[in-house]
Amino acid sequence: MSYGLTPEQQHLSDEVRDFADTVVAPAAYTYDTLRELPYEIIGQMGEMGLFGLPFPEQYGGRGRTYVDLCLAVEQLARVDQSIAVTLEAGVGLGAMPVFRDGTEAQKQEWLPMLTQGRALAAFGLTEAEAGSDAAGTRTTAVLDDGQWVINGTKQFITNSGTRITRLVTITAVTGESVRPDGSAKKELTAILVPSGTPGFTVLPPYDKVGWHTSDTHPLRFEDVRVPAENLLGERGRGFASFIRTLDEGRVAFAALCTGAAQGCLEEATRYAKKRNVFGHPIAEFQHIAFTIARMEARVHSARLAWYDAASRLVAGRPFKLEASLAKLIGSEAAMDNARDAAQIFGGNGVLNQNPVARHYRDSKILEIGEGTTEVQLMVIARELGLAGAGAPR
């Protein structure tokens, strides 16, 4: 099976790579230090059409595919994971649920600004006791006189507090149903909450180990009232909706991981060729050469994994297993390559102005975000039909 890119895809990849090297990379250390999102760079990405890649032109998109989005995310992640995840989450977690499940009126209202990068949207799923275990969701939404009244909190929500954030899709408990065995099952529903709605508070940002440029906040909802028509999809179908969103998101996230691993490989190779020890470039030492060879092998495997998952997604074939495989392989490749690259750089590998040091800090979250390593193993085991693969369904 061949995963060769079309000429159009190769052109896009080259275009984004050049943008990443000439615009994003030179500013990465500055904004990482300031812990600020570079809005001018996000604006340029919007003008390039990156936020609209997988959406139809009628909604302001470019009419490309999810593969194209992944190509762009991978190239950005080579030099700055924070910028890459801003795009990945803005499309996959922000705009895609509206496109997949929204009414035509909702699509017309929100998608043009989101697909053109003039605004960002967030996906409010995670809570203190609900992430991998969605049944732990405690945020509630009750219909009252034609409005949803929302109460609860969310945490670790990407793109939720930027000055261009206009929307958060949240999951909330809207009732209960009874399983055949008599046990209660929470009814989870997705609801659109515009930024600035009274009672909706974006709390101060987290002080994170990495991803300093990426915007991440906890959220609080206190008697937040939105119209009943802000329901996204069908009532009680929020669980199925966010599972689809997470499965798709893992494919783009795997591409991000691959980009991070590739960035470490490129930096380590470049440094090893020019750094002299005992009168020789360190690349001539077998241990260094073999370490870089293993880094290349990880990148190759990670890229093939996300290509496979993305190809299945675009073709309309089942891709849950492949998405989890790609996320698992990619996140481990990024973390391993960051560790090896930092070691090759020695003392220079722990200086924050060095891209390798930033990848070392940033890459840990790749084994946690959008489903931990343990969740991926559980999904993979279940897809293989193994009993006792994890938490109860």
Tab-separated table of C-alpha atoms in Angstrom:
chain	number	residue	atom	x	y	z
A	1	MET	CA	0.000	0.000	0.000
A	2	SER	CA	1.494	3.321	-1.075
A	3	TYR	CA	1.189	6.535	0.914
A	4	GLY	CA	2.730	8.797	-1.715
A	5	LEU	CA	1.474	12.389	-1.687
A	6	THR	CA	-0.307	13.966	-4.624
A	7	PRO	CA	1.430	16.961	-6.252
A	8	GLU	CA	-1.078	19.260	-4.528
A	9	GLN	CA	-0.383	17.703	-1.139
A	10	GLN	CA	3.380	17.916	-1.646
A	11	HIS	CA	3.044	21.576	-2.590
A	12	LEU	CA	1.024	22.245	0.564
A	13	SER	CA	3.546	20.424	2.724
A	14	ASP	CA	6.424	22.389	1.183
A	15	GLU	CA	4.541	25.664	1.560
A	16	VAL	CA	3.842	25.090	5.246
A	17	ARG	CA	7.384	23.863	5.859
A	18	ASP	CA	8.776	27.094	4.399
A	19	PHE	CA	6.357	29.149	6.517
A	20	ALA	CA	7.338	27.195	9.624
A	21	ASP	CA	11.056	27.703	9.004
A	22	THR	CA	10.922	31.385	8.042
A	23	VAL	CA	8.096	32.748	10.190
A	24	VAL	CA	7.250	30.410	13.065
A	25	ALA	CA	10.694	29.145	14.090
A	26	PRO	CA	12.398	32.569	14.459
A	27	ALA	CA	9.633	33.729	16.820
A	28	ALA	CA	9.207	30.491	18.787
A	29	TYR	CA	11.606	31.207	21.647
A	30	THR	CA	10.311	34.748	22.164
A	31	TYR	CA	6.690	33.718	22.450
A	32	ASP	CA	7.557	30.641	24.507
A	33	THR	CA	9.281	32.950	26.990
A	34	LEU	CA	6.414	35.462	26.972
A	35	ARG	CA	3.874	32.616	27.161
A	36	GLU	CA	1.748	34.408	24.623
A	37	LEU	CA	-0.075	33.256	21.500
A	38	PRO	CA	1.380	35.122	18.478
A	39	TYR	CA	-1.825	36.439	16.947
A	40	GLU	CA	-0.046	37.836	13.907
A	41	ILE	CA	1.247	34.347	13.068
A	42	ILE	CA	-2.197	32.823	13.640
A	43	GLY	CA	-3.569	35.511	11.313
A	44	GLN	CA	-1.067	34.542	8.621
A	45	MET	CA	-2.063	30.907	9.002
A	46	GLY	CA	-5.661	31.976	8.507
A	47	GLU	CA	-4.743	33.861	5.345
A	48	MET	CA	-2.974	30.737	4.075
A	49	GLY	CA	-6.225	28.839	4.548
A	50	LEU	CA	-4.808	26.350	7.043
A	51	PHE	CA	-7.796	26.528	9.401
A	52	GLY	CA	-10.140	25.753	6.512
A	53	LEU	CA	-8.254	22.889	4.890
A	54	PRO	CA	-10.757	20.025	5.450
A	55	PHE	CA	-13.951	22.075	5.074
A	56	PRO	CA	-16.100	22.780	1.990
A	57	GLU	CA	-15.659	26.094	0.198
A	58	GLN	CA	-19.277	27.018	0.955
A	59	TYR	CA	-18.248	27.513	4.593
A	60	GLY	CA	-15.057	29.387	3.795
A	61	GLY	CA	-12.888	26.264	3.639
A	62	ARG	CA	-10.447	25.068	1.011
A	63	GLY	CA	-12.214	21.833	0.109
A	64	ARG	CA	-9.181	19.660	0.841
A	65	THR	CA	-9.029	16.555	3.061
A	66	TYR	CA	-8.075	15.594	6.581
A	67	VAL	CA	-4.761	14.329	5.191
A	68	ASP	CA	-3.952	17.884	4.110
A	69	LEU	CA	-4.657	19.180	7.604
A	70	CYS	CA	-2.334	16.542	9.069
A	71	LEU	CA	0.433	17.510	6.639
A	72	ALA	CA	0.214	21.132	7.774
A	73	VAL	CA	0.150	20.175	11.451
A	74	GLU	CA	3.220	17.934	11.051
A	75	GLN	CA	5.280	20.658	9.392
A	76	LEU	CA	4.406	23.249	12.041
A	77	ALA	CA	5.150	20.829	14.893
A	78	ARG	CA	8.728	20.402	13.686
A	79	VAL	CA	9.522	23.899	14.954
A	80	ASP	CA	6.767	24.777	17.452
A	81	GLN	CA	4.329	22.327	18.994
A	82	SER	CA	2.241	25.124	20.515
A	83	ILE	CA	1.459	26.632	17.125
A	84	ALA	CA	0.744	23.187	15.704
A	85	VAL	CA	-1.702	22.292	18.457
A	86	THR	CA	-3.440	25.652	18.103
A	87	LEU	CA	-4.227	24.655	14.515
A	88	GLU	CA	-4.961	21.003	15.307
A	89	ALA	CA	-7.343	21.821	18.153
A	90	GLY	CA	-8.865	24.800	16.372
A	91	VAL	CA	-9.883	22.583	13.467
A	92	GLY	CA	-10.349	19.125	14.972
A	93	LEU	CA	-11.843	20.047	18.340
A	94	GLY	CA	-13.227	23.497	17.589
A	95	ALA	CA	-14.713	23.697	14.113
A	96	MET	CA	-15.135	20.018	13.206
A	97	PRO	CA	-17.928	19.249	15.743
A	98	VAL	CA	-19.936	22.160	14.320
A	99	PHE	CA	-19.387	20.874	10.790
A	100	ARG	CA	-20.166	17.251	11.697
A	101	ASP	CA	-23.195	17.773	13.929
A	102	GLY	CA	-24.372	21.356	13.520
A	103	THR	CA	-27.564	22.536	11.889
A	104	GLU	CA	-27.247	24.518	8.688
A	105	ALA	CA	-27.909	27.703	10.651
A	106	GLN	CA	-25.130	26.848	13.121
A	107	LYS	CA	-22.722	26.108	10.288
A	108	GLN	CA	-23.528	29.378	8.534
A	109	GLU	CA	-23.102	31.330	11.760
A	110	TRP	CA	-19.839	29.834	13.017
A	111	LEU	CA	-17.871	28.059	10.319
A	112	PRO	CA	-16.874	30.998	8.060
A	113	MET	CA	-15.054	32.778	10.884
A	114	LEU	CA	-13.499	29.534	12.172
A	115	THR	CA	-12.357	28.183	8.816
A	116	GLN	CA	-10.725	31.498	7.917
A	117	GLY	CA	-8.815	31.728	11.197
A	118	ARG	CA	-10.589	34.925	12.253
A	119	ALA	CA	-11.884	33.123	15.347
A	120	LEU	CA	-11.130	30.028	17.407
A	121	ALA	CA	-13.437	27.510	19.062
A	122	ALA	CA	-12.735	25.058	21.877
A	123	PHE	CA	-14.034	21.668	22.954
A	124	GLY	CA	-15.002	21.458	26.627
A	125	LEU	CA	-14.971	17.799	27.606
A	126	THR	CA	-12.449	17.251	30.404
A	127	GLU	CA	-13.373	17.767	34.052
A	128	ALA	CA	-11.658	16.998	37.340
A	129	GLU	CA	-13.242	13.528	37.363
A	130	ALA	CA	-14.113	13.145	33.693
A	131	GLY	CA	-11.703	12.792	30.814
A	132	SER	CA	-10.976	9.263	29.793
A	133	ASP	CA	-14.043	8.348	31.861
A	134	ALA	CA	-16.784	10.491	30.347
A	135	ALA	CA	-19.310	8.930	32.713
A	136	GLY	CA	-17.722	11.061	35.417
A	137	THR	CA	-19.080	14.252	33.819
A	138	ARG	CA	-20.733	16.469	36.432
A	139	THR	CA	-21.507	19.570	34.419
A	140	THR	CA	-25.272	19.731	33.975
A	141	ALA	CA	-27.638	21.431	31.552
A	142	VAL	CA	-31.347	21.769	32.264
A	143	LEU	CA	-33.996	23.088	29.880
A	144	ASP	CA	-35.866	26.020	31.361
A	145	ASP	CA	-38.260	28.193	29.365
A	146	GLY	CA	-36.559	27.512	26.042
A	147	GLN	CA	-33.027	27.838	27.365
A	148	TRP	CA	-30.302	25.500	28.567
A	149	VAL	CA	-29.149	26.407	32.072
A	150	ILE	CA	-25.586	25.153	32.502
A	151	ASN	CA	-23.638	24.633	35.730
A	152	GLY	CA	-20.251	23.020	36.209
A	153	THR	CA	-16.541	23.283	35.471
A	154	LYS	CA	-14.140	22.107	32.765
A	155	GLN	CA	-10.351	21.882	32.793
A	156	PHE	CA	-7.388	21.707	30.390
A	157	ILE	CA	-9.382	23.319	27.563
A	158	THR	CA	-7.209	24.386	24.603
A	159	ASN	CA	-7.954	27.640	22.718
A	160	SER	CA	-10.604	28.573	25.284
A	161	GLY	CA	-9.294	31.951	26.441
A	162	THR	CA	-7.653	33.658	23.486
A	163	ARG	CA	-8.786	37.100	22.417
A	164	ILE	CA	-10.221	35.543	19.241
A	165	THR	CA	-12.034	32.643	20.949
A	166	ARG	CA	-15.720	32.933	20.093
A	167	LEU	CA	-17.195	29.566	21.032
A	168	VAL	CA	-16.847	26.557	23.313
A	169	THR	CA	-18.678	23.288	22.717
A	170	ILE	CA	-19.309	21.617	26.063
A	171	THR	CA	-20.603	18.215	27.083
A	172	ALA	CA	-23.140	18.200	29.881
A	173	VAL	CA	-25.450	15.773	31.660
A	174	THR	CA	-28.996	16.492	30.488
A	175	GLY	CA	-30.745	13.524	32.080
A	176	GLU	CA	-30.494	9.804	32.756
A	177	SER	CA	-31.648	6.635	31.060
A	178	VAL	CA	-31.961	3.100	32.381
A	179	ARG	CA	-29.861	0.245	31.028
A	180	PRO	CA	-31.416	-3.207	30.502
A	181	ASP	CA	-29.812	-4.339	33.759
A	182	GLY	CA	-31.601	-1.562	35.649
A	183	SER	CA	-28.546	0.633	36.245
A	184	ALA	CA	-28.644	4.344	35.492
A	185	LYS	CA	-26.776	5.812	32.514
A	186	LYS	CA	-26.039	9.512	32.189
A	187	GLU	CA	-27.429	11.263	29.130
A	188	LEU	CA	-24.593	13.389	27.711
A	189	THR	CA	-25.393	16.219	25.318
A	190	ALA	CA	-23.217	18.671	23.394
A	191	ILE	CA	-24.141	22.359	23.636
A	192	LEU	CA	-22.649	25.470	22.022
A	193	VAL	CA	-21.710	28.243	24.462
A	194	PRO	CA	-20.566	31.535	22.889
A	195	SER	CA	-17.727	33.376	24.603
A	196	GLY	CA	-18.900	36.222	26.804
A	197	THR	CA	-22.184	34.561	27.773
A	198	PRO	CA	-23.111	35.763	31.296
A	199	GLY	CA	-22.023	33.275	33.939
A	200	PHE	CA	-19.375	31.721	31.675
A	201	THR	CA	-15.955	32.467	33.187
A	202	VAL	CA	-12.581	31.680	31.671
A	203	LEU	CA	-10.301	31.187	34.674
A	204	PRO	CA	-6.563	32.103	34.681
A	205	PRO	CA	-4.311	30.016	32.411
A	206	TYR	CA	-2.322	27.063	33.672
A	207	ASP	CA	1.387	27.295	34.464
A	208	LYS	CA	2.451	24.367	32.292
A	209	VAL	CA	5.738	22.509	31.874
A	210	GLY	CA	5.503	22.904	28.117
A	211	TRP	CA	3.304	24.212	25.314
A	212	HIS	CA	3.819	27.692	26.767
A	213	THR	CA	2.439	29.448	23.711
A	214	SER	CA	-0.694	27.311	23.543
A	215	ASP	CA	-3.742	28.757	25.289
A	216	THR	CA	-5.135	26.427	27.999
A	217	HIS	CA	-7.630	27.320	30.743
A	218	PRO	CA	-10.113	25.903	33.225
A	219	LEU	CA	-13.700	27.072	32.672
A	220	ARG	CA	-16.574	27.748	35.056
A	221	PHE	CA	-20.300	27.806	34.270
A	222	GLU	CA	-22.679	29.367	36.800
A	223	ASP	CA	-26.307	29.422	35.679
A	224	VAL	CA	-25.180	30.035	32.111
A	225	ARG	CA	-28.214	30.386	29.859
A	226	VAL	CA	-28.098	29.712	26.131
A	227	PRO	CA	-30.992	29.149	23.686
A	228	ALA	CA	-32.351	25.628	23.300
A	229	GLU	CA	-31.309	25.754	19.632
A	230	ASN	CA	-27.661	25.815	20.776
A	231	LEU	CA	-27.982	22.051	21.115
A	232	LEU	CA	-25.290	20.497	18.899
A	233	GLY	CA	-26.562	17.334	17.273
A	234	GLU	CA	-29.159	15.219	19.029
A	235	ARG	CA	-29.897	15.370	22.719
A	236	GLY	CA	-28.248	12.454	24.475
A	237	ARG	CA	-25.844	11.834	21.580
A	238	GLY	CA	-22.999	13.862	23.048
A	239	PHE	CA	-21.020	10.759	23.949
A	240	ALA	CA	-21.084	9.384	20.411
A	241	SER	CA	-20.237	12.840	19.047
A	242	PHE	CA	-17.202	13.412	21.198
A	243	ILE	CA	-15.921	9.844	20.623
A	244	ARG	CA	-15.924	10.562	16.872
A	245	THR	CA	-14.250	13.916	17.544
A	246	LEU	CA	-11.529	12.286	19.650
A	247	ASP	CA	-10.925	9.490	17.131
A	248	GLU	CA	-10.439	12.043	14.339
A	249	GLY	CA	-8.406	14.293	16.591
A	250	ARG	CA	-5.986	11.494	17.421
A	251	VAL	CA	-5.046	11.205	13.759
A	252	ALA	CA	-4.063	14.882	13.521
A	253	PHE	CA	-2.456	14.647	16.957
A	254	ALA	CA	-0.363	11.733	15.694
A	255	ALA	CA	0.795	13.920	12.808
A	256	LEU	CA	1.770	16.562	15.362
A	257	CYS	CA	3.768	13.940	17.269
A	258	THR	CA	5.492	12.924	14.053
A	259	GLY	CA	6.431	16.522	13.337
A	260	ALA	CA	7.926	16.901	16.806
A	261	ALA	CA	9.958	13.716	16.342
A	262	GLN	CA	11.074	14.937	12.908
A	263	GLY	CA	12.146	18.287	14.332
A	264	CYS	CA	14.324	16.593	16.942
A	265	LEU	CA	15.830	14.340	14.274
A	266	GLU	CA	16.728	17.298	12.051
A	267	GLU	CA	18.260	19.315	14.889
A	268	ALA	CA	20.281	16.340	16.185
A	269	THR	CA	21.573	15.438	12.715
A	270	ARG	CA	22.613	19.000	11.973
A	271	TYR	CA	24.389	19.373	15.320
A	272	ALA	CA	26.125	15.995	15.158
A	273	LYS	CA	27.708	16.897	11.818
A	274	LYS	CA	29.167	20.182	13.028
A	275	ARG	CA	30.022	19.449	16.694
A	276	ASN	CA	33.644	18.317	17.027
A	277	VAL	CA	34.974	16.233	19.925
A	278	PHE	CA	38.522	14.835	20.044
A	279	GLY	CA	39.102	16.278	16.598
A	280	HIS	CA	36.123	14.596	14.923
A	281	PRO	CA	32.443	15.454	14.314
A	282	ILE	CA	30.423	13.480	16.841
A	283	ALA	CA	28.424	12.045	13.932
A	284	GLU	CA	31.464	9.866	13.232
A	285	PHE	CA	31.090	8.108	16.569
A	286	GLN	CA	29.071	4.927	16.153
A	287	HIS	CA	26.886	5.471	19.193
A	288	ILE	CA	25.761	8.906	17.952
A	289	ALA	CA	25.217	7.637	14.411
A	290	PHE	CA	23.201	4.671	15.622
A	291	THR	CA	21.141	6.870	17.960
A	292	ILE	CA	20.206	9.131	15.054
A	293	ALA	CA	19.428	6.098	12.902
A	294	ARG	CA	16.953	4.916	15.538
A	295	MET	CA	15.439	8.403	15.610
A	296	GLU	CA	14.894	8.184	11.856
A	297	ALA	CA	13.254	4.771	12.252
A	298	ARG	CA	10.824	6.173	14.826
A	299	VAL	CA	9.860	9.071	12.566
A	300	HIS	CA	9.330	6.758	9.610
A	301	SER	CA	7.107	4.420	11.623
A	302	ALA	CA	5.111	7.292	13.124
A	303	ARG	CA	4.517	8.885	9.735
A	304	LEU	CA	3.352	5.657	8.144
A	305	ALA	CA	1.005	5.114	11.090
A	306	TRP	CA	-0.762	8.454	10.746
A	307	TYR	CA	-0.812	8.179	6.934
A	308	ASP	CA	-2.622	4.867	7.321
A	309	ALA	CA	-5.141	6.219	9.848
A	310	ALA	CA	-5.785	9.390	7.841
A	311	SER	CA	-6.214	7.451	4.600
A	312	ARG	CA	-8.821	5.238	6.243
A	313	LEU	CA	-10.617	8.248	7.718
A	314	VAL	CA	-10.807	10.025	4.352
A	315	ALA	CA	-11.946	6.835	2.607
A	316	GLY	CA	-14.780	6.359	5.098
A	317	ARG	CA	-13.341	3.125	6.438
A	318	PRO	CA	-13.110	2.155	10.146
A	319	PHE	CA	-10.087	3.860	11.669
A	320	LYS	CA	-10.460	3.722	15.467
A	321	LEU	CA	-7.737	1.089	15.885
A	322	GLU	CA	-5.387	2.823	13.464
A	323	ALA	CA	-5.941	6.208	15.118
A	324	SER	CA	-4.952	4.846	18.515
A	325	LEU	CA	-1.977	3.020	17.039
A	326	ALA	CA	-0.811	6.211	15.325
A	327	LYS	CA	-1.218	8.274	18.482
A	328	LEU	CA	0.631	5.701	20.584
A	329	ILE	CA	3.495	5.245	18.130
A	330	GLY	CA	3.786	8.962	17.415
A	331	SER	CA	3.765	10.171	21.009
A	332	GLU	CA	6.407	7.656	22.055
A	333	ALA	CA	8.529	8.565	19.014
A	334	ALA	CA	8.362	12.252	19.920
A	335	MET	CA	9.290	11.685	23.565
A	336	ASP	CA	12.100	9.257	22.737
A	337	ASN	CA	13.520	11.496	20.017
A	338	ALA	CA	13.395	14.546	22.275
A	339	ARG	CA	15.321	12.671	24.960
A	340	ASP	CA	17.917	11.407	22.514
A	341	ALA	CA	18.320	14.788	20.820
A	342	ALA	CA	18.817	16.553	24.149
A	343	GLN	CA	21.494	13.998	25.046
A	344	ILE	CA	23.301	14.536	21.754
A	345	PHE	CA	23.320	18.293	22.349
A	346	GLY	CA	24.750	17.833	25.849
A	347	GLY	CA	24.652	21.042	27.890
A	348	ASN	CA	23.185	22.954	24.967
A	349	GLY	CA	20.264	20.525	24.998
A	350	VAL	CA	18.869	21.976	28.223
A	351	LEU	CA	18.904	25.644	27.151
A	352	ASN	CA	15.391	26.867	26.455
A	353	GLN	CA	16.410	28.849	23.378
A	354	ASN	CA	17.318	25.501	21.808
A	355	PRO	CA	14.364	23.933	19.922
A	356	VAL	CA	15.429	20.525	21.268
A	357	ALA	CA	14.970	21.682	24.865
A	358	ARG	CA	11.500	23.014	24.061
A	359	HIS	CA	10.601	19.724	22.368
A	360	TYR	CA	11.819	17.893	25.470
A	361	ARG	CA	9.429	19.922	27.641
A	362	ASP	CA	6.588	19.926	25.160
A	363	SER	CA	6.639	16.264	24.182
A	364	LYS	CA	5.546	14.858	27.530
A	365	ILE	CA	2.035	16.175	26.994
A	366	LEU	CA	1.883	14.194	23.750
A	367	GLU	CA	1.699	11.021	25.857
A	368	ILE	CA	-1.197	12.518	27.850
A	369	GLY	CA	-3.316	14.821	25.664
A	370	GLU	CA	-6.201	13.498	23.519
A	371	GLY	CA	-6.092	10.182	25.330
A	372	THR	CA	-3.217	8.961	27.460
A	373	THR	CA	-0.878	6.170	26.439
A	374	GLU	CA	-2.858	3.875	28.737
A	375	VAL	CA	-6.127	4.797	27.005
A	376	GLN	CA	-4.601	4.049	23.605
A	377	LEU	CA	-3.453	0.639	24.826
A	378	MET	CA	-6.943	-0.017	26.172
A	379	VAL	CA	-8.573	0.963	22.859
A	380	ILE	CA	-6.129	-1.154	20.855
A	381	ALA	CA	-6.674	-4.170	23.097
A	382	ARG	CA	-10.456	-3.805	22.854
A	383	GLU	CA	-10.311	-3.525	19.072
A	384	LEU	CA	-8.390	-6.791	19.094
A	385	GLY	CA	-11.226	-8.379	21.064
A	386	LEU	CA	-9.261	-8.911	24.249
A	387	ALA	CA	-11.299	-9.324	27.411
A	388	GLY	CA	-10.196	-7.436	30.499
A	389	ALA	CA	-8.636	-4.700	28.327
A	390	GLY	CA	-9.473	-1.868	30.696
A	391	ALA	CA	-12.245	0.019	32.428
A	392	PRO	CA	-15.806	-1.250	31.966
A	393	ARG	CA	-17.680	0.009	28.928
